[in-house]
PDB file of C-alpha atoms in Angstrom:
ATOM      1  CA  MET N   8     107.332 152.700  86.291  1.00  0.00           C
ATOM      2  CA  ASP N   9     104.068 151.311  84.869  1.00  0.00           C
ATOM      3  CA  THR N  10     102.678 147.879  85.706  1.00  0.00           C
ATOM      4  CA  SER N  11     103.789 146.219  82.430  1.00  0.00           C
ATOM      5  CA  ALA N  12     107.381 147.428  82.862  1.00  0.00           C
ATOM      6  CA  ALA N  13     107.433 146.215  86.468  1.00  0.00           C
ATOM      7  CA  ASP N  14     106.133 142.829  85.419  1.00  0.00           C
ATOM      8  CA  LEU N  15     108.808 142.577  82.700  1.00  0.00           C
ATOM      9  CA  GLN N  16     111.571 143.466  85.153  1.00  0.00           C
ATOM     10  CA  ALA N  17     110.298 140.886  87.626  1.00  0.00           C
ATOM     11  CA  ARG N  18     110.250 138.204  84.947  1.00  0.00           C
ATOM     12  CA  GLN N  19     113.801 139.120  83.892  1.00  0.00           C
ATOM     13  CA  LEU N  20     115.020 138.888  87.499  1.00  0.00           C
ATOM     14  CA  CYS N  21     113.325 135.524  87.847  1.00  0.00           C
ATOM     15  CA  ILE N  22     115.006 134.256  84.668  1.00  0.00           C
ATOM     16  CA  LEU N  23     118.397 135.527  85.822  1.00  0.00           C
ATOM     17  CA  ARG N  24     117.989 133.793  89.184  1.00  0.00           C
ATOM     18  CA  ARG N  25     117.015 130.565  87.428  1.00  0.00           C
ATOM     19  CA  ILE N  26     120.042 130.768  85.138  1.00  0.00           C
ATOM     20  CA  GLU N  27     122.272 131.333  88.154  1.00  0.00           C
ATOM     21  CA  GLU N  28     120.743 128.322  89.928  1.00  0.00           C
ATOM     22  CA  LEU N  29     121.280 126.112  86.858  1.00  0.00           C
ATOM     23  CA  GLU N  30     124.894 127.232  86.553  1.00  0.00           C
ATOM     24  CA  LEU N  31     125.540 126.513  90.228  1.00  0.00           C
ATOM     25  CA  ALA N  32     123.932 123.091  89.894  1.00  0.00           C
ATOM     26  CA  ALA N  33     126.034 122.308  86.821  1.00  0.00           C
ATOM     27  CA  GLU N  34     129.220 123.348  88.624  1.00  0.00           C
ATOM     28  CA  GLN N  35     128.293 121.203  91.608  1.00  0.00           C
ATOM     29  CA  ARG N  36     127.771 118.173  89.343  1.00  0.00           C
ATOM     30  CA  ARG N  37     131.139 118.820  87.660  1.00  0.00           C
ATOM     31  CA  LEU N  38     132.927 118.956  91.027  1.00  0.00           C
ATOM     32  CA  GLU N  39     131.199 115.780  92.177  1.00  0.00           C
ATOM     33  CA  ALA N  40     132.247 114.030  88.957  1.00  0.00           C
ATOM     34  CA  LEU N  41     135.842 115.098  89.508  1.00  0.00           C
ATOM     35  CA  SER N  42     135.742 113.782  93.054  1.00  0.00           C
ATOM     36  CA  ILE N  43     134.411 110.436  91.864  1.00  0.00           C
ATOM     37  CA  SER N  44     137.086 110.238  89.149  1.00  0.00           C
ATOM     38  CA  ASP N  45     139.817 111.029  91.663  1.00  0.00           C
ATOM     39  CA  ALA N  46     138.517 108.373  94.021  1.00  0.00           C
ATOM     40  CA  GLU N  47     138.442 105.801  91.249  1.00  0.00           C
ATOM     41  CA  ALA N  48     141.957 106.763  90.147  1.00  0.00           C
ATOM     42  CA  GLU N  49     143.202 106.082  93.663  1.00  0.00           C
ATOM     43  CA  VAL N  50     141.723 102.576  93.762  1.00  0.00           C
ATOM     44  CA  GLU N  51     143.903 101.097  91.010  1.00  0.00           C
ATOM     45  CA  PRO N  52     147.308 102.202  92.368  1.00  0.00           C
ATOM     46  CA  GLU N  53     146.386 100.904  95.804  1.00  0.00           C
ATOM     47  CA  GLY N  54     145.248  97.670  94.189  1.00  0.00           C
ATOM     48  CA  THR N  55     148.576  97.254  92.401  1.00  0.00           C
ATOM     49  CA  GLU N  56     150.571  97.725  95.590  1.00  0.00           C
ATOM     50  CA  VAL N  57     148.332  95.360  97.532  1.00  0.00           C
ATOM     51  CA  ARG N  58     148.499  92.676  94.854  1.00  0.00           C
ATOM     52  CA  LEU N  59     152.278  92.808  94.416  1.00  0.00           C
ATOM     53  CA  SER N  60     152.819  93.062  98.172  1.00  0.00           C
ATOM     54  CA  ALA N  61     150.776  89.895  98.682  1.00  0.00           C
ATOM     55  CA  ILE N  62     152.868  88.052  96.078  1.00  0.00           C
ATOM     56  CA  LEU N  63     156.130  89.173  97.660  1.00  0.00           C
ATOM     57  CA  ALA N  64     155.001  88.299 101.171  1.00  0.00           C
ATOM     58  CA  ALA N  65     153.775  84.879 100.047  1.00  0.00           C
ATOM     59  CA  ARG N  66     157.199  84.186  98.526  1.00  0.00           C
ATOM     60  CA  GLY N  67     159.000  85.198 101.699  1.00  0.00           C
ATOM     61  CA  VAL N  68     160.235  88.631 100.614  1.00  0.00           C
ATOM     62  CA  ARG N  69     159.967  90.795 103.721  1.00  0.00           C
ATOM     63  CA  ASP N  70     162.120  93.812 102.921  1.00  0.00           C
ATOM     64  CA  PHE N  71     160.472  95.744 100.117  1.00  0.00           C
ATOM     65  CA  ALA N  72     159.026  99.190  99.523  1.00  0.00           C
ATOM     66  CA  PHE N  73     156.909 101.070  97.007  1.00  0.00           C
ATOM     67  CA  ARG N  74     157.503 104.678  96.071  1.00  0.00           C
ATOM     68  CA  ARG N  75     155.521 107.096  93.901  1.00  0.00           C
ATOM     69  CA  VAL N  76     157.626 109.193  91.535  1.00  0.00           C
ATOM     70  CA  PRO N  77     156.944 112.454  89.644  1.00  0.00           C
ATOM     71  CA  ALA N  78     155.457 112.384  86.149  1.00  0.00           C
ATOM     72  CA  ASP N  79     158.749 113.626  84.699  1.00  0.00           C
ATOM     73  CA  TYR N  80     160.778 110.908  86.455  1.00  0.00           C
ATOM     74  CA  TYR N  81     162.139 109.469  83.203  1.00  0.00           C
ATOM     75  CA  ASP N  82     163.134 112.912  81.972  1.00  0.00           C
ATOM     76  CA  ARG N  83     165.487 113.270  84.924  1.00  0.00           C
ATOM     77  CA  SER N  84     169.080 112.129  85.298  1.00  0.00           C
ATOM     78  CA  LEU N  85     169.948 108.885  87.073  1.00  0.00           C
ATOM     79  CA  GLU N  86     171.308 110.880  89.988  1.00  0.00           C
ATOM     80  CA  GLU N  87     168.024 112.760  90.348  1.00  0.00           C
ATOM     81  CA  ARG N  88     166.091 109.488  90.193  1.00  0.00           C
ATOM     82  CA  ARG N  89     168.370 108.086  92.885  1.00  0.00           C
ATOM     83  CA  GLU N  90     167.517 111.028  95.123  1.00  0.00           C
ATOM     84  CA  ILE N  91     163.787 110.572  94.529  1.00  0.00           C
ATOM     85  CA  LEU N  92     163.998 106.911  95.545  1.00  0.00           C
ATOM     86  CA  ALA N  93     166.418 107.655  98.380  1.00  0.00           C
ATOM     87  CA  ALA N  94     168.713 104.967  97.001  1.00  0.00           C
ATOM     88  CA  ASN N  95     172.341 104.864  98.084  1.00  0.00           C
ATOM     89  CA  SER N  96     173.703 104.541  94.564  1.00  0.00           C
ATOM     90  CA  VAL N  97     172.540 104.761  90.942  1.00  0.00           C
ATOM     91  CA  SER N  98     173.740 101.172  90.627  1.00  0.00           C
ATOM     92  CA  GLN N  99     170.573 100.175  92.488  1.00  0.00           C
ATOM     93  CA  LEU N 100     168.311 101.570  89.765  1.00  0.00           C
ATOM     94  CA  CYS N 101     167.238  98.718  87.492  1.00  0.00           C
ATOM     95  CA  LYS N 102     164.696  97.893  84.811  1.00  0.00           C
ATOM     96  CA  SER N 103     162.894  94.776  83.602  1.00  0.00           C
ATOM     97  CA  ILE N 104     163.120  94.135  79.862  1.00  0.00           C
ATOM     98  CA  VAL N 105     161.066  91.559  77.975  1.00  0.00           C
ATOM     99  CA  MET N 106     163.215  89.842  75.372  1.00  0.00           C
ATOM    100  CA  VAL N 107     162.105  87.477  72.619  1.00  0.00           C
ATOM    101  CA  ASN N 108     164.056  84.727  70.908  1.00  0.00           C
ATOM    102  CA  THR N 109     163.440  85.606  67.274  1.00  0.00           C
ATOM    103  CA  LYS N 110     165.203  82.448  66.035  1.00  0.00           C
ATOM    104  CA  ALA N 111     163.374  79.943  68.224  1.00  0.00           C
ATOM    105  CA  ALA N 112     162.045  76.804  66.551  1.00  0.00           C
ATOM    106  CA  ALA N 113     158.434  76.870  65.389  1.00  0.00           C
ATOM    107  CA  ASP N 114     157.337  74.664  68.289  1.00  0.00           C
ATOM    108  CA  VAL N 115     158.806  77.105  70.834  1.00  0.00           C
ATOM    109  CA  SER N 116     156.015  79.646  71.135  1.00  0.00           C
ATOM    110  CA  ASP N 117     155.490  80.182  74.865  1.00  0.00           C
ATOM    111  CA  CYS N 118     157.268  80.174  78.238  1.00  0.00           C
ATOM    112  CA  SER N 119     156.515  76.622  79.368  1.00  0.00           C
ATOM    113  CA  ASN N 120     160.145  75.504  79.067  1.00  0.00           C
ATOM    114  CA  LEU N 121     162.358  77.583  81.357  1.00  0.00           C
ATOM    115  CA  LYS N 122     165.502  76.471  79.555  1.00  0.00           C
ATOM    116  CA  ASN N 123     164.190  77.167  76.079  1.00  0.00           C
ATOM    117  CA  SER N 124     161.507  79.814  76.414  1.00  0.00           C
ATOM    118  CA  LYS N 125     160.283  82.059  73.645  1.00  0.00           C
ATOM    119  CA  TYR N 126     160.513  84.999  76.052  1.00  0.00           C
ATOM    120  CA  TYR N 127     162.668  86.026  78.998  1.00  0.00           C
ATOM    121  CA  VAL N 128     162.470  88.998  81.345  1.00  0.00           C
ATOM    122  CA  VAL N 129     165.919  90.437  81.916  1.00  0.00           C
ATOM    123  CA  ILE N 130     166.661  92.682  84.904  1.00  0.00           C
ATOM    124  CA  VAL N 131     169.567  94.994  84.265  1.00  0.00           C
ATOM    125  CA  GLN N 132     170.920  98.214  85.760  1.00  0.00           C
ATOM    126  CA  TYR N 133     170.124 101.504  84.041  1.00  0.00           C
ATOM    127  CA  MET N 134     173.815 102.370  84.171  1.00  0.00           C
ATOM    128  CA  ALA N 135     174.766  99.119  82.408  1.00  0.00           C
ATOM    129  CA  ARG N 136     174.657  98.106  78.763  1.00  0.00           C
ATOM    130  CA  LEU N 137     172.845  94.847  78.100  1.00  0.00           C
ATOM    131  CA  ASN N 138     174.856  92.267  76.168  1.00  0.00           C
ATOM    132  CA  ALA N 139     172.396  90.007  74.328  1.00  0.00           C
ATOM    133  CA  GLU N 140     175.223  87.804  73.098  1.00  0.00           C
ATOM    134  CA  THR N 141     176.025  86.647  76.641  1.00  0.00           C
ATOM    135  CA  ILE N 142     172.384  85.669  77.145  1.00  0.00           C
ATOM    136  CA  LYS N 143     172.511  83.706  73.905  1.00  0.00           C
ATOM    137  CA  ASN N 144     175.644  81.880  75.081  1.00  0.00           C
ATOM    138  CA  PHE N 145     174.094  81.213  78.485  1.00  0.00           C
ATOM    139  CA  LEU N 146     170.946  79.655  76.991  1.00  0.00           C
ATOM    140  CA  TYR N 147     173.010  77.567  74.605  1.00  0.00           C
ATOM    141  CA  ALA N 148     175.021  76.185  77.534  1.00  0.00           C
ATOM    142  CA  LEU N 149     171.881  75.797  79.671  1.00  0.00           C
ATOM    143  CA  ASN N 150     170.511  73.427  77.039  1.00  0.00           C
ATOM    144  CA  GLU N 151     173.779  71.473  77.123  1.00  0.00           C
ATOM    145  CA  ASN N 152     174.553  72.433  73.533  1.00  0.00           C
ATOM    146  CA  GLN N 153     171.664  70.249  72.345  1.00  0.00           C
ATOM    147  CA  ILE N 154     170.001  73.143  70.535  1.00  0.00           C
ATOM    148  CA  PRO N 155     171.951  74.783  67.691  1.00  0.00           C
ATOM    149  CA  LYS N 156     173.350  78.169  68.638  1.00  0.00           C
ATOM    150  CA  LYS N 157     171.683  79.682  65.592  1.00  0.00           C
ATOM    151  CA  ARG N 158     168.347  78.993  67.323  1.00  0.00           C
ATOM    152  CA  PHE N 159     169.070  81.712  69.900  1.00  0.00           C
ATOM    153  CA  ASN N 160     168.753  85.367  68.983  1.00  0.00           C
ATOM    154  CA  MET N 161     167.549  87.516  71.861  1.00  0.00           C
ATOM    155  CA  ARG N 162     166.023  90.848  70.957  1.00  0.00           C
ATOM    156  CA  LEU N 163     163.867  93.439  72.722  1.00  0.00           C
ATOM    157  CA  ALA N 164     160.223  92.389  72.423  1.00  0.00           C
ATOM    158  CA  PRO N 165     157.854  94.909  70.767  1.00  0.00           C
ATOM    159  CA  GLU N 166     156.148  97.167  73.319  1.00  0.00           C
ATOM    160  CA  GLU N 167     152.648  95.840  72.597  1.00  0.00           C
ATOM    161  CA  GLU N 168     153.902  92.264  72.933  1.00  0.00           C
ATOM    162  CA  SER N 169     155.596  93.081  76.243  1.00  0.00           C
ATOM    163  CA  CYS N 170     152.403  94.668  77.552  1.00  0.00           C
ATOM    164  CA  MET N 171     150.286  91.702  76.484  1.00  0.00           C
ATOM    165  CA  LEU N 172     152.607  89.200  78.173  1.00  0.00           C
ATOM    166  CA  THR N 173     153.282  91.087  81.404  1.00  0.00           C
ATOM    167  CA  GLY N 174     150.132  93.137  81.836  1.00  0.00           C
ATOM    168  CA  PHE N 175     152.308  96.205  82.385  1.00  0.00           C
ATOM    169  CA  VAL N 176     152.850  99.179  80.070  1.00  0.00           C
ATOM    170  CA  HIS N 177     156.188 100.703  79.081  1.00  0.00           C
ATOM    171  CA  ASN N 178     158.177 102.032  82.066  1.00  0.00           C
ATOM    172  CA  ALA N 179     155.934 100.089  84.453  1.00  0.00           C
ATOM    173  CA  VAL N 180     157.183  96.558  83.712  1.00  0.00           C
ATOM    174  CA  THR N 181     158.142  94.453  86.696  1.00  0.00           C
ATOM    175  CA  CYS N 182     158.897  90.756  86.975  1.00  0.00           C
ATOM    176  CA  ILE N 183     156.545  90.478  89.970  1.00  0.00           C
ATOM    177  CA  GLY N 184     152.925  89.549  89.271  1.00  0.00           C
ATOM    178  CA  MET N 185     153.189  89.287  85.492  1.00  0.00           C
ATOM    179  CA  ARG N 186     150.206  88.083  83.487  1.00  0.00           C
ATOM    180  CA  THR N 187     152.424  85.369  81.965  1.00  0.00           C
ATOM    181  CA  ASP N 188     154.914  83.332  83.962  1.00  0.00           C
ATOM    182  CA  ILE N 189     157.995  84.409  82.004  1.00  0.00           C
ATOM    183  CA  PRO N 190     161.406  83.077  83.101  1.00  0.00           C
ATOM    184  CA  VAL N 191     163.541  85.774  84.722  1.00  0.00           C
ATOM    185  CA  ILE N 192     167.216  86.535  84.163  1.00  0.00           C
ATOM    186  CA  ILE N 193     168.979  88.978  86.491  1.00  0.00           C
ATOM    187  CA  ASP N 194     172.322  90.521  85.656  1.00  0.00           C
ATOM    188  CA  GLU N 195     175.021  89.203  87.988  1.00  0.00           C
ATOM    189  CA  ALA N 196     176.202  92.753  88.676  1.00  0.00           C
ATOM    190  CA  ILE N 197     172.950  93.491  90.554  1.00  0.00           C
ATOM    191  CA  THR N 198     173.581  90.596  92.936  1.00  0.00           C
ATOM    192  CA  LYS N 199     176.955  92.107  93.847  1.00  0.00           C
ATOM    193  CA  ILE N 200     175.660  95.524  94.899  1.00  0.00           C
ATOM    194  CA  ASP N 201     176.918  96.245  98.431  1.00  0.00           C
ATOM    195  CA  GLU N 202     173.557  97.481  99.682  1.00  0.00           C
ATOM    196  CA  ASP N 203     171.778  94.166  98.851  1.00  0.00           C
ATOM    197  CA  PHE N 204     168.815  96.222  97.623  1.00  0.00           C
ATOM    198  CA  PHE N 205     167.635  97.230  94.151  1.00  0.00           C
ATOM    199  CA  TRP N 206     164.800  99.224  92.561  1.00  0.00           C
ATOM    200  CA  LEU N 207     162.747  98.414  89.478  1.00  0.00           C
ATOM    201  CA  GLY N 208     159.323  99.109  87.988  1.00  0.00           C
ATOM    202  CA  GLY N 209     156.330  98.629  90.262  1.00  0.00           C
ATOM    203  CA  GLY N 210     153.515  97.836  87.831  1.00  0.00           C
ATOM    204  CA  GLU N 211     152.622 101.465  87.059  1.00  0.00           C
ATOM    205  CA  VAL N 212     154.632 104.174  85.344  1.00  0.00           C
ATOM    206  CA  ASP N 213     154.849 106.351  88.470  1.00  0.00           C
ATOM    207  CA  LEU N 214     155.244 103.470  90.921  1.00  0.00           C
ATOM    208  CA  LYS N 215     158.637 101.951  91.749  1.00  0.00           C
ATOM    209  CA  LEU N 216     159.381  98.828  93.762  1.00  0.00           C
ATOM    210  CA  GLY N 217     162.521  98.252  95.798  1.00  0.00           C
ATOM    211  CA  MET N 218     163.461  94.997  97.518  1.00  0.00           C
ATOM    212  CA  ARG N 219     166.209  93.076  99.233  1.00  0.00           C
ATOM    213  CA  THR N 220     168.255  91.385  96.489  1.00  0.00           C
ATOM    214  CA  SER N 221     169.092  88.272  98.501  1.00  0.00           C
ATOM    215  CA  GLN N 222     165.438  87.744  99.372  1.00  0.00           C
ATOM    216  CA  PHE N 223     164.377  88.203  95.754  1.00  0.00           C
ATOM    217  CA  LEU N 224     166.927  85.632  94.584  1.00  0.00           C
ATOM    218  CA  LYS N 225     165.759  83.091  97.148  1.00  0.00           C
ATOM    219  CA  ALA N 226     162.055  83.717  96.488  1.00  0.00           C
ATOM    220  CA  PHE N 227     162.018  83.763  92.689  1.00  0.00           C
ATOM    221  CA  ASN N 228     165.145  81.789  91.798  1.00  0.00           C
ATOM    222  CA  PRO N 229     165.971  83.722  88.611  1.00  0.00           C
ATOM    223  CA  PHE N 230     168.816  82.801  86.293  1.00  0.00           C
ATOM    224  CA  VAL N 231     171.849  84.853  87.332  1.00  0.00           C
ATOM    225  CA  VAL N 232     173.814  85.785  84.213  1.00  0.00           C
ATOM    226  CA  ASN N 233     176.709  88.141  83.581  1.00  0.00           C
ATOM    227  CA  CYS N 234     174.913  89.993  80.785  1.00  0.00           C
ATOM    228  CA  SER N 235     176.272  93.528  80.914  1.00  0.00           C
TER     229      SER N 235
END
């Protein structure tokens, strides 16, 4: 091999080594970026649990638990969800629904009046069927029939409105630590569950919160209504 050919081969080997070094460096940066992203992703869930735990503890709720669930949790049957949460019965699986009074008077636009709020959060069992008419009748009676019944028409709030008011996205809504202090209604059936414990959203889609029913009632004093 002549000198020019040897020089060319050496230059080619040098270029190949440099390319290999650049590729390795790029891969290392990609892995580091993934590690940083994973670390950041872990901060928020921990923050949610810490924040809600502090609220519960401050209110005197001592028996509560958080549990992470699979991404396909809501694609599963109630029985499978029960198993994931290690609940005793599917009757313990509940959800928080933001409802809006679509017939409220023009001057009723927020949640400052517990008896005549524009919005209510209703906690109901997944196995139950919500009866909006009973909530309407309850609010009418709560206001001692001073507000015309036609001024109450409770409907599911739009998802974006629910998120804005609570600070929680769909399937993550909980009545604990909401952005807005919305009055809470709990279905009477939940208070009669033998286990004195129920599960609901925990502030994130894959995070569920369970707590002692009697402690929740004492701490948050929700309206107890037979609404299913």
